[in-house]
Amino acid sequence: MTHTPSAALALRPAQVDGAFPLALPSLGNLDAYISAVNRMPMLSAEEEARLARTWREQGDKDAAGKLVLSHLRLVVSTARQYLGYGLPHADLIQEGNIGLMKAVKRFDPEHGVRLVSYALHWIKAEIHEYILRNWRLVKVATTKAQRKLFFNLRSMKTANAGMNEAQIDEMAQALSVKREDVIEMESRMGGADIALDPTVEDGEENYAPIAYLADTTQEPVAVLEARSHDRLQVEGLESALELLDPRSRAIVEQRWLQVADDGSGGKTLHELAAEYGVSAERIRQIEVAAMKKMRKALAEFA
């Protein structure tokens, strides 16, 4: 979603009547918008309930619009609480207005709750979503628990400096979370966005993340080479072994393709010599001849 500094100013009526005798002027800046919505009259409990019933039962958009207009000042007040995140006040207001409209759409006056209390949850929820989407290029919180920790930690921190061990323990206890969770969120919040491939200036060598984060394993040539290597290991090796006589194949497999129970390598020349009733030198000669034949077969296979 793309926002402009004056985006929040778009939510204003051209003319109001009935319970809204005030017409908002043509607004050119945020201060004028805030001044105008703060002059909008508040609804009594009876007026609010009547308009809410009219909206729910008849789908009267004018009734819904009046409910929204009378609570725009609540959005402005709530959005002001989040200015410390470095995001435009107008954008925070716009997102809060979206939450307010969602609240009006779902508001049921029969539950005995005033709209101001019900809408506050929706307003904050939309502002929270906007902050998490725009505060960092990479999301700092994705789960519900992480989001709660993010805003609680942000509000409890008195400075941007890092926390010591005592402060970490104190916050973990206050928020009823693990100290490891506090440390991880603190690290995410303290991280800065880095351009993946920034512009190189003054002929300096580029050591941007793009230079060392590339996944070479998915490069087409590397993938083909890996597949060829795997095929050579499986199909090529089996084809080469099939060319050997039974004794030579058994000796090669026992020497190089089998693992002992203790995790060590294959059998030694002396172990095989005792098994076949020949000298260790003879086993070595058979192995050398077999390997020579296999290397030739593998070269032809490749």
XYZ file of C-alpha atoms in Angstrom:
302
model
C 0.000 0.000 0.000
C 1.404 3.373 -1.008
C 0.770 6.397 1.177
C 1.239 10.105 0.725
C 1.678 12.587 3.570
C -1.762 14.022 2.908
C -3.506 10.694 2.387
C -5.352 10.899 5.703
C -6.940 14.196 4.634
C -9.041 12.424 2.037
C -11.506 11.141 4.617
C -13.766 14.175 5.035
C -17.391 14.980 4.139
C -18.347 17.604 1.591
C -21.483 18.469 3.563
C -23.025 17.312 6.837
C -26.513 17.721 8.215
C -28.827 16.613 11.008
C -26.734 15.800 14.024
C -23.681 17.149 12.169
C -24.311 20.868 11.581
C -20.613 21.464 10.783
C -19.269 21.366 7.235
C -15.546 20.714 6.956
C -13.690 23.243 4.798
C -11.412 22.308 1.929
C -8.399 20.978 3.811
C -4.881 21.605 2.591
C -2.742 20.318 5.447
C -2.754 17.986 8.414
C -3.191 20.729 11.010
C -6.381 21.918 9.309
C -7.703 18.360 9.203
C -7.018 17.777 12.902
C -8.585 21.125 13.825
C -11.700 20.293 11.805
C -12.273 16.804 13.184
C -11.754 18.036 16.749
C -14.666 20.441 16.233
C -16.996 17.655 15.148
C -19.715 17.166 17.784
C -19.758 13.960 19.809
C -22.812 11.732 19.781
C -24.867 10.932 22.831
C -25.387 7.287 23.739
C -28.948 7.449 22.368
C -27.897 9.038 19.073
C -25.079 6.526 18.660
C -27.378 3.555 19.288
C -30.016 4.920 16.876
C -27.500 5.449 14.061
C -25.910 2.035 14.660
C -29.298 0.295 14.469
C -30.175 2.204 11.298
C -26.895 1.082 9.721
C -27.226 -2.561 10.792
C -30.905 -2.973 9.938
C -31.235 -0.774 6.850
C -27.665 -0.505 5.528
C -27.906 3.282 5.679
C -24.463 4.555 4.690
C -25.247 8.056 5.898
C -25.805 6.681 9.400
C -22.523 4.776 9.228
C -20.761 7.891 7.948
C -21.980 9.926 10.897
C -20.692 7.295 13.304
C -17.299 7.467 11.612
C -17.161 11.265 11.564
C -17.972 11.600 15.241
C -15.002 9.376 16.160
C -12.314 10.784 13.884
C -10.853 12.678 16.837
C -10.313 9.319 18.575
C -8.172 8.219 15.624
C -6.115 11.415 15.727
C -5.525 11.010 19.455
C -4.578 7.345 19.127
C -2.278 7.906 16.142
C -0.389 10.587 18.080
C 0.727 7.917 20.541
C 2.731 6.184 17.793
C 4.722 9.144 16.454
C 7.872 7.758 18.077
C 8.192 5.144 15.339
C 9.281 7.764 12.820
C 6.319 7.297 10.473
C 4.200 10.171 9.079
C 1.380 11.243 11.379
C -0.966 11.543 8.405
C -0.323 7.945 7.394
C -0.911 6.725 10.935
C -4.217 8.611 10.970
C -5.262 7.132 7.647
C -4.592 3.600 8.853
C -6.471 4.333 12.056
C -9.408 5.623 10.015
C -9.517 2.296 8.195
C -9.699 0.548 11.551
C -12.482 2.898 12.658
C -14.552 2.098 9.552
C -14.078 -1.616 10.163
C -15.267 -1.126 13.730
C -18.375 0.774 12.635
C -19.168 -1.957 10.128
C -19.139 -4.606 12.892
C -20.479 -2.554 15.803
C -23.560 -3.920 17.564
C -25.210 -1.427 19.971
C -27.203 -4.214 21.613
C -24.086 -5.398 23.445
C -24.223 -2.344 25.686
C -20.741 -1.096 24.775
C -20.045 2.387 23.431
C -18.460 2.629 20.000
C -15.448 4.514 21.372
C -14.412 1.486 23.449
C -15.103 -1.016 20.667
C -13.384 1.025 17.941
C -10.185 1.578 19.894
C -9.152 -2.056 19.378
C -9.661 -1.871 15.605
C -7.908 1.479 15.310
C -4.830 0.239 17.164
C -4.816 -3.024 15.218
C -4.612 -1.222 11.859
C -1.943 1.177 13.111
C 0.088 -1.731 14.479
C -0.102 -3.523 11.133
C 1.040 -0.399 9.322
C 3.984 0.113 11.674
C 5.121 -3.497 11.337
C 4.876 -3.293 7.541
C 6.821 -0.067 7.227
C 9.152 0.251 10.211
C 11.687 -2.107 8.628
C 12.067 -3.590 5.162
C 12.339 -6.970 6.861
C 9.518 -7.732 9.283
C 10.558 -7.632 12.916
C 7.486 -9.497 14.160
C 5.289 -12.051 12.440
C 3.502 -14.008 15.173
C 0.968 -12.578 17.610
C 3.370 -13.083 20.526
C 6.195 -11.325 18.675
C 3.961 -8.373 17.823
C 2.903 -7.982 21.437
C 6.520 -8.165 22.567
C 7.591 -5.638 19.933
C 5.158 -2.927 21.029
C 5.570 -3.610 24.756
C 9.345 -3.553 24.482
C 9.276 -0.430 22.368
C 7.086 1.397 24.876
C 9.158 0.268 27.887
C 12.540 1.224 26.458
C 13.628 4.703 27.493
C 16.429 5.026 24.950
C 17.750 3.460 21.782
C 20.821 2.141 23.583
C 21.190 -1.562 24.188
C 19.991 -3.180 27.405
C 22.170 -4.705 30.090
C 21.520 -8.095 31.690
C 19.530 -6.652 34.570
C 17.248 -4.700 32.224
C 16.699 -7.782 30.077
C 15.693 -9.836 33.113
C 13.438 -7.043 34.335
C 11.622 -6.745 31.012
C 11.292 -10.495 30.593
C 9.679 -10.705 34.018
C 7.417 -7.706 33.414
C 6.220 -9.049 30.056
C 6.059 -12.711 31.198
C 8.306 -13.942 28.392
C 11.650 -15.710 28.188
C 14.747 -13.523 28.414
C 15.909 -15.108 25.127
C 12.783 -13.688 23.446
C 13.588 -10.213 24.771
C 17.178 -10.469 23.512
C 16.059 -11.620 20.055
C 13.449 -8.867 19.691
C 15.932 -6.259 20.937
C 18.350 -7.425 18.258
C 15.669 -7.194 15.554
C 14.612 -3.736 16.646
C 18.193 -2.497 16.763
C 19.072 -3.790 13.304
C 19.308 -1.413 10.380
C 18.190 -1.947 6.813
C 21.067 -2.534 4.389
C 20.821 -2.202 0.636
C 21.368 -5.575 -1.010
C 23.210 -4.044 -3.953
C 23.997 -0.352 -3.315
C 25.539 1.987 -5.837
C 29.334 1.837 -5.806
C 30.875 5.292 -5.551
C 34.396 6.591 -6.130
C 35.515 3.319 -7.679
C 35.524 1.552 -4.320
C 35.186 -2.208 -4.297
C 31.681 -3.406 -3.549
C 31.318 -5.527 -0.427
C 27.532 -5.304 -0.308
C 25.499 -8.340 0.813
C 24.812 -9.268 -2.814
C 28.515 -10.161 -3.088
C 28.420 -12.831 -0.404
C 24.765 -13.865 -0.077
C 24.394 -15.330 -3.563
C 23.188 -18.934 -3.594
C 25.621 -20.538 -6.009
C 24.091 -23.975 -5.451
C 21.125 -22.974 -7.634
C 23.225 -21.587 -10.464
C 22.302 -23.592 -13.625
C 25.826 -24.804 -14.392
C 26.352 -25.857 -10.778
C 23.034 -27.718 -10.764
C 23.930 -29.607 -13.952
C 27.364 -30.462 -12.608
C 25.851 -31.740 -9.368
C 23.385 -33.901 -11.251
C 26.162 -35.260 -13.440
C 28.274 -36.018 -10.384
C 25.389 -37.820 -8.684
C 24.696 -39.860 -11.813
C 28.382 -40.771 -12.081
C 28.457 -41.882 -8.461
C 25.396 -44.090 -8.750
C 25.020 -45.346 -12.313
C 28.669 -44.992 -13.356
C 30.024 -46.762 -10.280
C 27.579 -49.638 -10.672
C 28.498 -50.039 -14.333
C 32.230 -50.064 -13.477
C 31.764 -52.662 -10.746
C 29.872 -54.948 -13.116
C 33.006 -55.196 -15.298
C 35.018 -56.820 -12.490
C 35.232 -60.523 -11.711
C 33.472 -61.561 -8.464
C 36.647 -61.659 -6.348
C 37.953 -58.307 -7.549
C 34.546 -56.685 -7.018
C 34.269 -58.120 -3.518
C 37.738 -56.856 -2.605
C 36.990 -53.322 -3.897
C 33.649 -53.196 -2.102
C 35.106 -54.478 1.166
C 38.032 -52.057 0.948
C 36.241 -48.878 -0.126
C 32.455 -49.194 -0.145
C 31.724 -50.751 3.225
C 31.843 -49.248 6.707
C 32.643 -51.252 9.820
C 30.243 -51.387 12.761
C 32.460 -49.041 14.754
C 32.248 -46.398 12.021
C 35.749 -46.946 10.697
C 36.647 -47.612 7.060
C 36.668 -50.855 5.124
C 38.852 -53.880 5.681
C 42.633 -53.713 5.566
C 44.871 -55.591 3.122
C 45.913 -58.018 5.853
C 42.309 -58.740 6.862
C 41.410 -59.543 3.254
C 44.576 -61.567 2.800
C 43.582 -63.769 5.732
C 40.028 -64.093 4.358
C 41.108 -65.146 0.856
C 44.182 -67.150 1.921
C 46.680 -65.096 -0.062
C 49.328 -62.524 0.767
C 48.563 -58.887 1.434
C 50.673 -57.987 -1.612
C 48.439 -60.158 -3.793
C 45.343 -58.374 -2.484
C 47.023 -55.046 -3.295
C 47.754 -56.187 -6.871
C 44.164 -57.293 -7.400
C 42.944 -53.967 -6.017
C 45.252 -51.930 -8.281
C 44.171 -53.855 -11.391
C 40.489 -53.507 -10.471
C 40.804 -49.757 -9.848
C 42.541 -49.257 -13.189
C 39.726 -51.045 -15.010
C 37.085 -49.047 -13.103
C 38.717 -45.674 -13.818
C 38.679 -46.430 -17.528
C 35.024 -47.450 -17.381
C 34.064 -44.318 -15.429
C 35.870 -42.090 -17.904
C 33.921 -43.628 -20.777
C 30.677 -43.339 -18.831
C 31.215 -39.673 -18.068
